[in-house]
Structure formats: structure tokens, C-alpha cells
Amino acid sequence: MSESAQRIAVFGAGYVGLVTGACFAELGHRVTVRDILPDRIEALRRGEVPIYEPGLAEILARNAERLSFATEVAEAMEEADIVYVAVGTPPTYSGDADLSAVWTVIDELPAVERRIVVAMKSTVPVGTGEKVRHRLAARGLAHVGYVSNPEFTAEGTAVRDFMEPDRIVIGAFDEAAGDVIAALHAGIDAPIVRSDVASAEMIKLAANAALMTRISFINEIANVCEATGADVVKVAEGIGLDRRIGKSFLRAGIGFGGSCFPKDSLALKQLAANSGYHFQVLNAVIEVNELQKRRVIGKLVARLGSLRGKRIALLGLAFKPHTDDTREAPAFVLAGRLLAEGADVVAWDPVAHADGLVGVEQVATVEDAVLAADAVVLVTEWPELAEVDWAAAATSMRTAVFVDGRNMLDPRAMHDAGFRYDAIGRAASNGLT
Ligand code: UDX
């Protein structure tokens, strides 16, 4: 082990914990990833990767020598200098983040005499660090350092996002603890933002809120484009080239989903409300997103009339391409609404499953999904959908109606393929049919 290498215990073997553990091992540190799920730990010990994340299996395998997996706290904590908390913080009924898994980790930390540093990767409300500090002090562990070190990794690009981040945020109560966490990242070329703990906690929530705001903003522009005859794809290109605005997160569609945005928007909304503040912009962002998922139904009804007994093919179940994650996926909301309207729903996805979607038939190929369908909805922009022979698909359908929920395909080409094609906010190009 080189001099700068540290011993790290990562609590939580989910997306965030595994990526964090694997990447720190890649940087030369010794890492033990601990989870309460014995099956998961057993699988990891056998070299199996329980989640689909590009590059993760390779980086875990490459660093196997520096990585171990444990179910016992004591085993994970053996000689650990740093403890990363990467457990889930799902929303409760009130919209607040459920921190019970975080508190379990904190309360189970052994009463070590050495000076360890606890680093928080889980997304937590502002003020959590302060509470952790008090809770540790009450157990006689005031010498344990605490740092908020939020993650900004997106699924599908998590390993790259970790190794080549736009910035590293380190919020600490004392400089020495912050220095320890900064040193861990040696080898990563990125600006480091050092702050107090509360600000680091807020940076994570605010970054996500800013991204969601951009999506709901462009979705509303799309809806106005539809009503006024403009094309949101052109509009996004035209505004995105303004350096003050930038291009990213301006893809209009059927709304955002995933394990972070929906949960974190509720958590920030609730955090503000608990402090007596009504976060108006964020409330609108959430509401626009809910409505956006449902607008597809209106487009289908405009083409088909009643949806009762109509066969609707959903292409894509994952909340975005290159992941099997269906948490808060728009496809699930859409499927539920379609079933409620009396439609028959058939779905295709190259990796994600329609688990829990009672009444939805999942098929293995796009061709099977569209066969004899009354309409197709492109829900997730999987690259393979660009390669489909759409003209052949159109002839195999009962009625060739297509709603492109991600503005993925070329409106003219789809029209020429024989479809009555609608997209999101593309009135100018949709004048074709
Ligand atoms: C997001 C953040 O990007 C990441 O920094 C944070 O740590 C966790 O949440 P992720 O949920 O993996 O990551 O996916 P992301 O690629 O950001 O997409 C989120 C959702 O927004 C998806 O449903 C996607 O389809 C949607 N989206 C994204 C749009 O609708 N339009 C866009 O322009 C961009």
C-alpha cells in the first residue's frame, strides 16, 4: 500500500456505494464495502455485479485485490480510517427523506479511539451533518470527523462521472477532516469546492433542482411550441448556444424519472416547507413533470379516440437508456394510465423488466411489441430504436400511430415510413400528417 493510500469502509452496496468503493480502490485505496444483504455480499465476493452499470464490473474486477465485501460492521471497520455512508434515503409519506438507514450506520459505528472521518455520500437534508455530529458527541465520539461529500454521478456514466467529475464538493466542520477527504481524491483532476457542511448538503440538492428545473422549463416551452407552431428541438438548439444558458438538459420529452430527481425534489420541497418556506419554482417543476408524463394520453386520444380495447406498445421501460433502473420511470405512470383507460399494454425494453406492472405484457423484440398495435409510444431513447425498420413496423400495425416521447426520430422519415407521427413540442415538423 502506498503512503497516501487509506483504508475505507463504505456502508451500502447499492449504485452509489459500489461505484464509490470501486473508484476509490482504483485510486489505490483499500476498500471494504459493507451491506446488510447477505446475498448481495455473497454475490460480490463471487465477482458478480448485482447492478447494470457500464464499466463497473471491469473496475471491480481490476481492483479485486484492494476490495473486500462484508456484512459485519466490525469486519468493515477493521483499521478503517474513513467511513463512507452510501445507504438509501427514500422518501417517506410526508416527502421528507427517510434517514433511518443513515442513523443505523451512525449508531452502529464502533466506539473507536482513533480519529476516523465519516463522509456522507447519501443525499440528505441540509442540517443532517449537524445532527450526526451531536449524535456522535453524545456517544463520546466527538473526535470523529464529519464531512459532506455529495455525489453527482448519473446512472449509466457513474464510473466516468466519479473519475472525471466537474467538481468535488467537500463540506467539513474542521479543516483537518476536509483535508483527509480531499487527499483521498488525489489522482482526480477536478476543482475542489471546500465549504461548511450545510452548504455542501445544499449544493447537492440545489444542483439536482437546477437540472430538473431546466427539464420542466424546456418541457413547458415544448408544450407552448405545440400550441403555437414552433419546434422545440430547434428552439433548444437556438437557446443552448447562448453560453449563459448552455446546451445540456434541454431535451424536451415525457418528463424525468429515476432514483434521484423525483425523490430529491420532494425532499428539497419538504425541507423548505419544514423551515416555513414555500418553494414555488420547485413546486411548479414537480407539477409540470407529473403532467408531462400524462400528456401522451391526450396525444393518443386525439389520434385514436377512446383507448378502450386499443393495443398500445410502449418502447422502453427504464427511466433512461443504458440502465435497467425503472424507479419513477415515466413508462410505469403511462402504463398505469393506459390500463385505467381500458387499453391493452405491451412493452419492450432491452434490459429493464415490467416487474410489478400487473396487466402489462412484456415481449422480447420491438417487432413483437408493435405487431397489430394501434399505437406505439417511444418512452426511452434506446439507441437500437434508431435502427428499427419503421416502414415494416408500420405495415404490421393495426393503425400506424406513433408518439415519440423523446423526440428521438426524424419526423419526416417517420411520416414517410407511413406513420401518423407526433412528438413532444414539434408542431412545426408535425404539420406533416
Ligand atoms: C441524476 C443527476 O444527473 C445526477 O447528478 C444525480 O447524482 C442523480 O440524478 P440520473 O437520475 O442517473 O442522474 O439521470 P440523468 O441522466 O440526470 O437523467 C434524469 C432524468 O431526466 C431521466 O429521466 C432523463 O430522461 C431526464 N432528462 C434528462 C430529460 O428529460 N431531459 C434532459 O435534457 C435530460
Short mmCIF file of C-alpha atoms and ligand atoms in Angstrom, two decimals:
data_model
loop_
_atom_site.label_atom_id
_atom_site.label_comp_id
_atom_site.label_asym_id
_atom_site.label_seq_id
_atom_site.Cartn_x
_atom_site.Cartn_y
_atom_site.Cartn_z
CA MET A 1 0.00 0.00 0.00
CA SER A 2 1.43 3.38 -0.94
CA GLU A 3 1.84 6.03 1.76
CA SER A 4 -1.13 8.08 0.67
CA ALA A 5 -3.42 5.04 0.43
CA GLN A 6 -6.15 4.89 3.04
CA ARG A 7 -8.42 2.23 4.43
CA ILE A 8 -12.02 3.00 3.64
CA ALA A 9 -15.22 1.33 4.80
CA VAL A 10 -18.16 2.02 2.50
CA PHE A 11 -21.59 1.38 4.02
CA GLY A 12 -24.13 0.45 1.35
CA ALA A 13 -23.51 -1.72 -1.74
CA GLY A 14 -26.06 -0.02 -3.98
CA TYR A 15 -25.24 2.09 -7.04
CA VAL A 16 -23.55 4.84 -5.09
CA GLY A 17 -21.69 2.63 -2.62
CA LEU A 18 -20.35 0.24 -5.23
CA VAL A 19 -19.24 2.98 -7.58
CA THR A 20 -17.62 4.89 -4.70
CA GLY A 21 -15.88 1.78 -3.39
CA ALA A 22 -14.67 0.62 -6.80
CA CYS A 23 -13.39 4.07 -7.78
CA PHE A 24 -11.53 4.62 -4.52
CA ALA A 25 -9.91 1.20 -4.98
CA GLU A 26 -8.93 2.30 -8.49
CA LEU A 27 -7.25 5.33 -6.90
CA GLY A 28 -5.14 2.93 -4.82
CA HIS A 29 -7.05 2.80 -1.53
CA ARG A 30 -8.09 -0.32 0.34
CA VAL A 31 -11.86 -0.56 0.48
CA THR A 32 -14.35 -2.78 2.27
CA VAL A 33 -17.93 -2.41 1.08
CA ARG A 34 -20.48 -3.41 3.68
CA ASP A 35 -24.16 -4.17 3.16
CA ILE A 36 -26.85 -5.75 5.31
CA LEU A 37 -27.96 -8.00 2.44
CA PRO A 38 -26.00 -11.29 2.70
CA ASP A 39 -26.99 -12.39 -0.82
CA ARG A 40 -25.62 -9.20 -2.31
CA ILE A 41 -22.34 -9.51 -0.42
CA GLU A 42 -22.01 -13.19 -1.33
CA ALA A 43 -22.55 -12.35 -4.99
CA LEU A 44 -19.97 -9.56 -4.89
CA ARG A 45 -17.46 -11.91 -3.28
CA ARG A 46 -18.02 -14.33 -6.15
CA GLY A 47 -17.24 -11.48 -8.55
CA GLU A 48 -20.84 -10.93 -9.63
CA VAL A 49 -22.10 -7.37 -10.02
CA PRO A 50 -25.69 -7.00 -8.85
CA ILE A 51 -26.49 -3.91 -10.89
CA TYR A 52 -26.17 -2.93 -14.54
CA GLU A 53 -23.74 -0.04 -14.75
CA PRO A 54 -21.31 0.31 -17.67
CA GLY A 55 -17.68 -0.07 -16.60
CA LEU A 56 -18.47 -1.09 -13.01
CA ALA A 57 -17.81 -4.81 -13.44
CA GLU A 58 -14.45 -4.08 -15.06
CA ILE A 59 -13.30 -1.64 -12.39
CA LEU A 60 -14.38 -4.02 -9.61
CA ALA A 61 -12.52 -6.90 -11.24
CA ARG A 62 -9.43 -4.82 -11.92
CA ASN A 63 -9.18 -3.79 -8.27
CA ALA A 64 -10.31 -7.05 -6.68
CA GLU A 65 -7.10 -7.20 -4.67
CA ARG A 66 -7.85 -3.93 -2.90
CA LEU A 67 -11.58 -4.60 -2.46
CA SER A 68 -13.40 -6.74 0.06
CA PHE A 69 -17.04 -7.17 0.98
CA ALA A 70 -18.61 -7.62 4.40
CA THR A 71 -21.92 -7.93 6.18
CA GLU A 72 -20.47 -7.31 9.64
CA VAL A 73 -19.79 -3.78 10.80
CA ALA A 74 -16.74 -4.87 12.81
CA GLU A 75 -15.20 -6.53 9.75
CA ALA A 76 -15.73 -3.43 7.62
CA MET A 77 -14.37 -1.13 10.30
CA GLU A 78 -11.18 -3.06 10.93
CA GLU A 79 -8.41 -0.49 10.59
CA ALA A 80 -10.70 1.85 8.59
CA ASP A 81 -9.56 5.47 8.60
CA ILE A 82 -12.55 6.71 6.70
CA VAL A 83 -16.20 5.65 6.69
CA TYR A 84 -18.33 6.45 3.67
CA VAL A 85 -22.09 6.40 4.18
CA ALA A 86 -23.80 5.44 0.91
CA VAL A 87 -27.11 3.98 2.03
CA GLY A 88 -30.53 4.76 0.56
CA THR A 89 -32.58 7.75 1.70
CA PRO A 90 -36.01 7.06 0.14
CA PRO A 91 -38.91 9.46 0.60
CA THR A 92 -41.36 8.94 3.44
CA TYR A 93 -45.10 9.56 3.06
CA SER A 94 -44.56 13.19 4.06
CA GLY A 95 -41.94 13.68 1.33
CA ASP A 96 -39.14 14.01 3.90
CA ALA A 97 -36.08 11.84 3.28
CA ASP A 98 -36.13 8.64 5.33
CA LEU A 99 -32.80 8.71 7.18
CA SER A 100 -33.28 5.52 9.16
CA ALA A 101 -30.57 3.65 7.25
CA VAL A 102 -28.17 6.56 7.82
CA TRP A 103 -28.87 6.56 11.57
CA THR A 104 -28.34 2.83 11.76
CA VAL A 105 -24.87 3.23 10.26
CA ILE A 106 -24.01 6.10 12.61
CA ASP A 107 -25.31 4.29 15.68
CA GLU A 108 -23.52 1.07 14.78
CA LEU A 109 -20.13 2.70 14.37
CA PRO A 110 -17.86 1.13 16.97
CA ALA A 111 -16.53 3.38 19.74
CA VAL A 112 -13.12 3.81 18.15
CA GLU A 113 -10.43 5.76 19.90
CA ARG A 114 -8.55 6.64 16.74
CA ARG A 115 -9.57 9.70 14.75
CA ILE A 116 -11.65 8.45 11.85
CA VAL A 117 -13.61 10.59 9.40
CA VAL A 118 -17.22 9.89 8.44
CA ALA A 119 -18.04 11.08 4.92
CA MET A 120 -21.66 11.34 3.78
CA LYS A 121 -22.41 10.31 0.18
CA SER A 122 -26.10 9.63 0.68
CA THR A 123 -28.31 12.55 -0.28
CA VAL A 124 -29.56 14.02 2.99
CA PRO A 125 -31.46 17.13 4.09
CA VAL A 126 -29.48 20.23 5.00
CA GLY A 127 -28.76 20.01 8.72
CA THR A 128 -28.11 16.26 8.78
CA GLY A 129 -24.37 16.70 9.35
CA GLU A 130 -25.04 18.85 12.39
CA LYS A 131 -27.34 16.16 13.80
CA VAL A 132 -24.78 13.42 13.13
CA ARG A 133 -22.13 15.47 14.90
CA HIS A 134 -24.31 15.78 18.02
CA ARG A 135 -25.27 12.13 17.94
CA LEU A 136 -21.63 11.07 17.75
CA ALA A 137 -20.65 13.50 20.51
CA ALA A 138 -23.38 12.08 22.74
CA ARG A 139 -21.67 8.69 22.40
CA GLY A 140 -18.30 10.13 23.34
CA LEU A 141 -17.18 10.21 19.70
CA ALA A 142 -16.66 13.95 19.34
CA HIS A 143 -13.18 13.23 17.96
CA VAL A 144 -14.70 11.57 14.86
CA GLY A 145 -14.53 13.97 11.92
CA TYR A 146 -17.52 14.57 9.65
CA VAL A 147 -17.59 15.59 6.01
CA SER A 148 -20.36 16.04 3.47
CA ASN A 149 -19.01 14.76 0.14
CA PRO A 150 -22.04 14.53 -2.16
CA GLU A 151 -22.05 12.53 -5.38
CA PHE A 152 -23.09 13.92 -8.74
CA THR A 153 -22.89 10.70 -10.69
CA ALA A 154 -25.58 9.82 -13.19
CA GLU A 155 -26.59 6.21 -13.82
CA GLY A 156 -25.04 4.82 -16.97
CA THR A 157 -21.99 7.09 -16.66
CA ALA A 158 -21.36 6.72 -12.92
CA VAL A 159 -17.78 5.43 -13.11
CA ARG A 160 -16.73 8.15 -15.53
CA ASP A 161 -18.59 10.81 -13.52
CA PHE A 162 -16.70 9.72 -10.40
CA MET A 163 -13.27 9.56 -12.01
CA GLU A 164 -13.71 12.69 -14.14
CA PRO A 165 -16.10 14.90 -12.20
CA ASP A 166 -16.88 18.55 -12.93
CA ARG A 167 -16.06 19.27 -9.28
CA ILE A 168 -15.58 17.61 -5.92
CA VAL A 169 -17.55 19.13 -3.06
CA ILE A 170 -16.19 18.79 0.46
CA GLY A 171 -18.06 20.38 3.34
CA ALA A 172 -16.45 19.93 6.75
CA PHE A 173 -16.76 21.14 10.33
CA ASP A 174 -13.00 21.30 10.68
CA GLU A 175 -10.33 21.73 8.10
CA ALA A 176 -8.35 18.62 9.03
CA ALA A 177 -11.28 16.29 8.26
CA GLY A 178 -11.82 18.08 4.94
CA ASP A 179 -8.11 17.66 4.14
CA VAL A 180 -8.37 13.88 4.70
CA ILE A 181 -11.22 13.59 2.19
CA ALA A 182 -9.52 15.93 -0.30
CA ALA A 183 -6.36 13.77 -0.13
CA LEU A 184 -8.41 10.64 -0.90
CA HIS A 185 -9.24 12.13 -4.29
CA ALA A 186 -5.58 12.63 -5.28
CA GLY A 187 -5.31 11.47 -8.87
CA ILE A 188 -8.60 13.02 -9.92
CA ASP A 189 -8.22 16.20 -11.90
CA ALA A 190 -11.12 18.45 -10.86
CA PRO A 191 -11.72 21.64 -8.93
CA ILE A 192 -12.44 21.07 -5.26
CA VAL A 193 -15.11 23.21 -3.61
CA ARG A 194 -14.46 23.41 0.14
CA SER A 195 -17.34 24.65 2.27
CA ASP A 196 -19.19 24.30 5.55
CA VAL A 197 -21.28 21.13 5.93
CA ALA A 198 -24.70 22.74 5.41
CA SER A 199 -23.61 24.38 2.15
CA ALA A 200 -22.24 21.10 0.79
CA GLU A 201 -25.54 19.41 1.65
CA MET A 202 -27.40 22.21 -0.14
CA ILE A 203 -25.10 22.08 -3.19
CA LYS A 204 -26.27 18.52 -3.88
CA LEU A 205 -29.96 19.34 -3.56
CA ALA A 206 -29.63 22.61 -5.48
CA ALA A 207 -27.67 21.01 -8.34
CA ASN A 208 -30.39 18.42 -8.85
CA ALA A 209 -33.11 21.06 -8.54
CA ALA A 210 -31.38 23.22 -11.16
CA LEU A 211 -31.23 20.29 -13.60
CA MET A 212 -34.86 19.37 -13.01
CA THR A 213 -35.87 22.99 -13.46
CA ARG A 214 -34.22 23.02 -16.87
CA ILE A 215 -36.12 19.87 -17.90
CA SER A 216 -39.50 21.15 -16.76
CA PHE A 217 -38.72 24.52 -18.33
CA ILE A 218 -37.96 23.03 -21.75
CA ASN A 219 -40.99 20.74 -21.43
CA GLU A 220 -43.21 23.76 -20.87
CA ILE A 221 -41.58 25.53 -23.82
CA ALA A 222 -42.34 22.35 -25.81
CA ASN A 223 -45.98 22.47 -24.80
CA VAL A 224 -46.22 26.10 -25.89
CA CYS A 225 -44.41 25.19 -29.14
CA GLU A 226 -47.15 22.64 -29.81
CA ALA A 227 -49.80 25.26 -29.27
CA THR A 228 -48.12 27.91 -31.37
CA GLY A 229 -46.48 26.07 -34.26
CA ALA A 230 -42.79 26.08 -33.24
CA ASP A 231 -40.31 23.19 -32.95
CA VAL A 232 -38.74 22.76 -29.50
CA VAL A 233 -35.72 20.87 -30.88
CA LYS A 234 -34.77 23.95 -32.92
CA VAL A 235 -35.64 26.22 -30.01
CA ALA A 236 -33.38 24.23 -27.64
CA GLU A 237 -30.55 24.40 -30.18
CA GLY A 238 -31.05 28.13 -30.56
CA ILE A 239 -31.08 28.93 -26.86
CA GLY A 240 -28.48 26.31 -25.89
CA LEU A 241 -25.77 28.00 -27.95
CA ASP A 242 -26.06 31.01 -25.67
CA ARG A 243 -23.06 30.46 -23.39
CA ARG A 244 -25.00 31.78 -20.42
CA ILE A 245 -27.61 29.05 -20.94
CA GLY A 246 -25.68 26.07 -22.30
CA LYS A 247 -26.91 23.01 -24.17
CA SER A 248 -27.30 20.30 -21.57
CA PHE A 249 -30.58 19.18 -20.02
CA LEU A 250 -32.68 20.92 -22.65
CA ARG A 251 -34.13 17.78 -24.21
CA ALA A 252 -37.90 18.01 -24.10
CA GLY A 253 -39.73 14.75 -23.52
CA ILE A 254 -42.18 12.94 -21.32
CA GLY A 255 -40.55 14.03 -18.10
CA PHE A 256 -37.79 12.99 -15.76
CA GLY A 257 -37.71 9.90 -13.57
CA GLY A 258 -35.05 7.86 -11.82
CA SER A 259 -33.80 7.19 -8.36
CA CYS A 260 -32.67 10.76 -7.65
CA PHE A 261 -34.64 13.56 -9.23
CA PRO A 262 -38.20 12.72 -8.13
CA LYS A 263 -37.11 11.82 -4.59
CA ASP A 264 -34.69 14.71 -4.19
CA SER A 265 -37.20 17.25 -5.50
CA LEU A 266 -39.70 16.10 -2.87
CA ALA A 267 -37.02 16.14 -0.18
CA LEU A 268 -35.99 19.72 -1.01
CA LYS A 269 -39.61 20.84 -1.25
CA GLN A 270 -40.28 19.30 2.15
CA LEU A 271 -37.07 20.66 3.65
CA ALA A 272 -38.10 24.16 2.59
CA ALA A 273 -41.65 23.67 3.85
CA ASN A 274 -40.40 22.38 7.21
CA SER A 275 -38.44 25.62 7.51
CA GLY A 276 -41.59 27.63 6.74
CA TYR A 277 -40.70 28.40 3.12
CA HIS A 278 -42.92 27.70 0.13
CA PHE A 279 -40.53 26.82 -2.73
CA GLN A 280 -42.69 27.97 -5.62
CA VAL A 281 -40.39 27.21 -8.55
CA LEU A 282 -39.70 23.69 -7.31
CA ASN A 283 -43.40 23.01 -6.78
CA ALA A 284 -44.04 24.02 -10.39
CA VAL A 285 -41.13 21.86 -11.61
CA ILE A 286 -42.64 18.80 -9.91
CA GLU A 287 -46.17 19.51 -11.15
CA VAL A 288 -45.06 20.13 -14.73
CA ASN A 289 -43.23 16.80 -14.67
CA GLU A 290 -46.28 14.92 -13.42
CA LEU A 291 -48.47 16.45 -16.13
CA GLN A 292 -45.86 15.87 -18.82
CA LYS A 293 -45.98 12.10 -18.34
CA ARG A 294 -49.74 12.17 -18.80
CA ARG A 295 -49.86 14.39 -21.88
CA VAL A 296 -49.05 11.37 -24.05
CA ILE A 297 -52.53 10.03 -23.27
CA GLY A 298 -54.05 13.18 -24.81
CA LYS A 299 -51.99 12.70 -27.96
CA LEU A 300 -53.14 9.08 -28.28
CA VAL A 301 -56.79 10.01 -27.73
CA ALA A 302 -56.51 12.77 -30.36
CA ARG A 303 -55.43 10.13 -32.89
CA LEU A 304 -57.42 7.08 -31.79
CA GLY A 305 -60.46 8.34 -29.89
CA SER A 306 -61.28 6.12 -26.91
CA LEU A 307 -58.38 3.91 -25.86
CA ARG A 308 -60.65 1.12 -24.62
CA GLY A 309 -59.54 -2.16 -26.18
CA LYS A 310 -56.73 -0.47 -28.13
CA ARG A 311 -53.35 -2.19 -28.15
CA ILE A 312 -50.61 0.27 -27.19
CA ALA A 313 -46.92 -0.64 -27.44
CA LEU A 314 -44.52 1.05 -25.02
CA LEU A 315 -40.93 1.05 -26.24
CA GLY A 316 -38.68 1.39 -23.22
CA LEU A 317 -39.36 0.78 -19.54
CA ALA A 318 -36.14 2.10 -17.96
CA PHE A 319 -36.27 5.75 -16.85
CA LYS A 320 -33.48 6.46 -19.34
CA PRO A 321 -31.34 4.38 -21.71
CA HIS A 322 -28.30 2.33 -20.62
CA THR A 323 -29.79 1.32 -17.29
CA ASP A 324 -32.20 -1.35 -16.07
CA ASP A 325 -33.48 1.04 -13.42
CA THR A 326 -37.24 1.60 -13.56
CA ARG A 327 -37.60 3.66 -10.41
CA GLU A 328 -40.05 6.50 -11.06
CA ALA A 329 -39.88 5.64 -14.77
CA PRO A 330 -42.40 7.54 -16.89
CA ALA A 331 -43.26 4.21 -18.60
CA PHE A 332 -44.82 2.96 -15.39
CA VAL A 333 -47.06 6.00 -14.97
CA LEU A 334 -48.01 5.79 -18.62
CA ALA A 335 -48.78 2.07 -18.41
CA GLY A 336 -50.94 2.63 -15.35
CA ARG A 337 -52.89 5.42 -17.07
CA LEU A 338 -53.34 3.37 -20.26
CA LEU A 339 -54.61 0.35 -18.35
CA ALA A 340 -57.01 2.62 -16.48
CA GLU A 341 -58.30 3.86 -19.85
CA GLY A 342 -59.01 0.24 -20.80
CA ALA A 343 -56.13 -0.17 -23.26
CA ASP A 344 -54.07 -3.36 -23.71
CA VAL A 345 -50.46 -2.55 -22.98
CA VAL A 346 -47.48 -4.38 -24.42
CA ALA A 347 -43.93 -3.33 -23.55
CA TRP A 348 -40.39 -3.85 -24.80
CA ASP A 349 -37.09 -2.97 -23.18
CA PRO A 350 -33.64 -4.42 -23.89
CA VAL A 351 -32.71 -4.74 -20.18
CA ALA A 352 -35.42 -3.44 -17.84
CA HIS A 353 -38.36 -5.53 -16.65
CA ALA A 354 -42.01 -4.70 -16.20
CA ASP A 355 -41.89 -6.16 -12.67
CA GLY A 356 -44.87 -5.00 -10.67
CA LEU A 357 -46.70 -3.76 -13.76
CA VAL A 358 -49.68 -6.07 -13.47
CA GLY A 359 -51.54 -6.39 -16.76
CA VAL A 360 -48.62 -5.38 -18.98
CA GLU A 361 -47.31 -7.96 -21.43
CA GLN A 362 -43.55 -7.74 -21.97
CA VAL A 363 -42.12 -9.03 -25.25
CA ALA A 364 -38.57 -9.65 -26.41
CA THR A 365 -38.43 -7.67 -29.64
CA VAL A 366 -39.63 -4.33 -30.96
CA GLU A 367 -41.26 -6.18 -33.86
CA ASP A 368 -43.35 -8.29 -31.46
CA ALA A 369 -44.33 -5.19 -29.50
CA VAL A 370 -45.64 -3.25 -32.48
CA LEU A 371 -47.33 -6.22 -34.19
CA ALA A 372 -51.07 -5.48 -34.50
CA ALA A 373 -50.74 -2.48 -32.20
CA ASP A 374 -52.95 0.57 -32.57
CA ALA A 375 -50.19 2.91 -31.46
CA VAL A 376 -46.55 2.94 -30.44
CA VAL A 377 -45.12 5.21 -27.75
CA LEU A 378 -41.34 5.66 -27.68
CA VAL A 379 -40.72 6.10 -23.97
CA THR A 380 -36.96 5.56 -23.55
CA GLU A 381 -34.47 6.61 -26.21
CA TRP A 382 -32.61 3.28 -26.50
CA PRO A 383 -30.12 3.58 -29.40
CA GLU A 384 -31.41 0.37 -31.00
CA LEU A 385 -34.70 2.15 -31.75
CA ALA A 386 -32.87 4.25 -34.33
CA GLU A 387 -32.07 1.03 -36.26
CA VAL A 388 -35.60 -0.39 -36.50
CA ASP A 389 -37.15 -0.81 -39.95
CA TRP A 390 -40.04 1.51 -39.18
CA ALA A 391 -41.71 1.16 -42.58
CA ALA A 392 -42.03 -2.59 -42.00
CA ALA A 393 -43.20 -1.96 -38.44
CA ALA A 394 -45.90 0.44 -39.66
CA THR A 395 -47.35 -2.14 -42.05
CA SER A 396 -47.52 -4.74 -39.25
CA MET A 397 -49.66 -2.46 -37.05
CA ARG A 398 -53.43 -2.15 -36.91
CA THR A 399 -53.16 1.62 -37.11
CA ALA A 400 -49.77 3.24 -37.65
CA VAL A 401 -49.85 5.86 -34.89
CA PHE A 402 -46.54 6.82 -33.27
CA VAL A 403 -45.86 9.10 -30.31
CA ASP A 404 -42.16 9.85 -29.93
CA GLY A 405 -41.88 10.76 -26.26
CA ARG A 406 -38.18 11.63 -26.56
CA ASN A 407 -38.02 13.40 -29.93
CA MET A 408 -35.60 10.70 -30.97
CA LEU A 409 -36.64 10.01 -34.54
CA ASP A 410 -36.85 12.17 -37.62
CA PRO A 411 -40.44 13.38 -38.13
CA ARG A 412 -40.23 13.37 -41.94
CA ALA A 413 -38.68 9.89 -42.07
CA MET A 414 -41.39 8.56 -39.75
CA HIS A 415 -44.07 10.20 -41.87
CA ASP A 416 -42.54 8.67 -45.00
CA ALA A 417 -42.45 5.29 -43.20
CA GLY A 418 -46.23 5.51 -43.05
CA PHE A 419 -46.86 6.76 -39.54
CA ARG A 420 -49.14 9.38 -38.17
CA TYR A 421 -46.28 10.69 -36.04
CA ASP A 422 -46.42 13.01 -33.03
CA ALA A 423 -43.51 14.13 -30.92
CA ILE A 424 -43.12 16.49 -27.97
CA GLY A 425 -43.22 20.18 -28.86
CA ARG A 426 -42.58 19.73 -32.55
CA ALA A 427 -45.64 21.33 -34.09
CA ALA A 428 -43.58 22.77 -36.95
CA SER A 429 -42.39 19.33 -38.09
CA ASN A 430 -45.54 17.54 -37.13
CA GLY A 431 -47.54 19.51 -39.68
CA LEU A 432 -46.67 16.60 -41.97
CA THR A 433 -49.70 14.47 -41.20
C1 UDX B 1 -29.28 12.47 -11.89
C2 UDX B 1 -28.19 13.56 -11.92
O1 UDX B 1 -27.77 13.79 -13.26
C3 UDX B 1 -27.01 13.17 -11.04
O2 UDX B 1 -26.07 14.23 -11.00
C4 UDX B 1 -27.51 12.87 -9.65
O3 UDX B 1 -26.43 12.45 -8.84
C5 UDX B 1 -28.60 11.79 -9.68
O4 UDX B 1 -29.65 12.19 -10.55
P1 UDX B 1 -29.72 10.16 -13.15
O5 UDX B 1 -31.01 10.12 -12.42
O6 UDX B 1 -28.89 8.94 -13.20
O7 UDX B 1 -28.77 11.30 -12.51
O8 UDX B 1 -30.01 10.55 -14.66
P2 UDX B 1 -29.95 11.80 -15.66
O9 UDX B 1 -29.16 11.40 -16.82
O10 UDX B 1 -29.55 13.05 -14.98
O11 UDX B 1 -31.48 11.88 -16.13
C6 UDX B 1 -32.54 12.09 -15.21
C7 UDX B 1 -33.87 12.13 -15.91
O12 UDX B 1 -34.02 13.34 -16.64
C8 UDX B 1 -34.11 10.99 -16.91
O13 UDX B 1 -35.43 10.51 -16.77
C9 UDX B 1 -33.92 11.67 -18.27
O14 UDX B 1 -34.66 11.04 -19.28
C10 UDX B 1 -34.45 13.06 -17.97
N1 UDX B 1 -33.88 14.10 -18.85
C11 UDX B 1 -32.57 14.43 -18.80
C12 UDX B 1 -34.74 14.80 -19.73
O15 UDX B 1 -35.94 14.53 -19.79
N2 UDX B 1 -34.21 15.79 -20.50
C13 UDX B 1 -32.89 16.14 -20.46
O16 UDX B 1 -32.50 17.06 -21.20
C14 UDX B 1 -32.05 15.43 -19.58
#
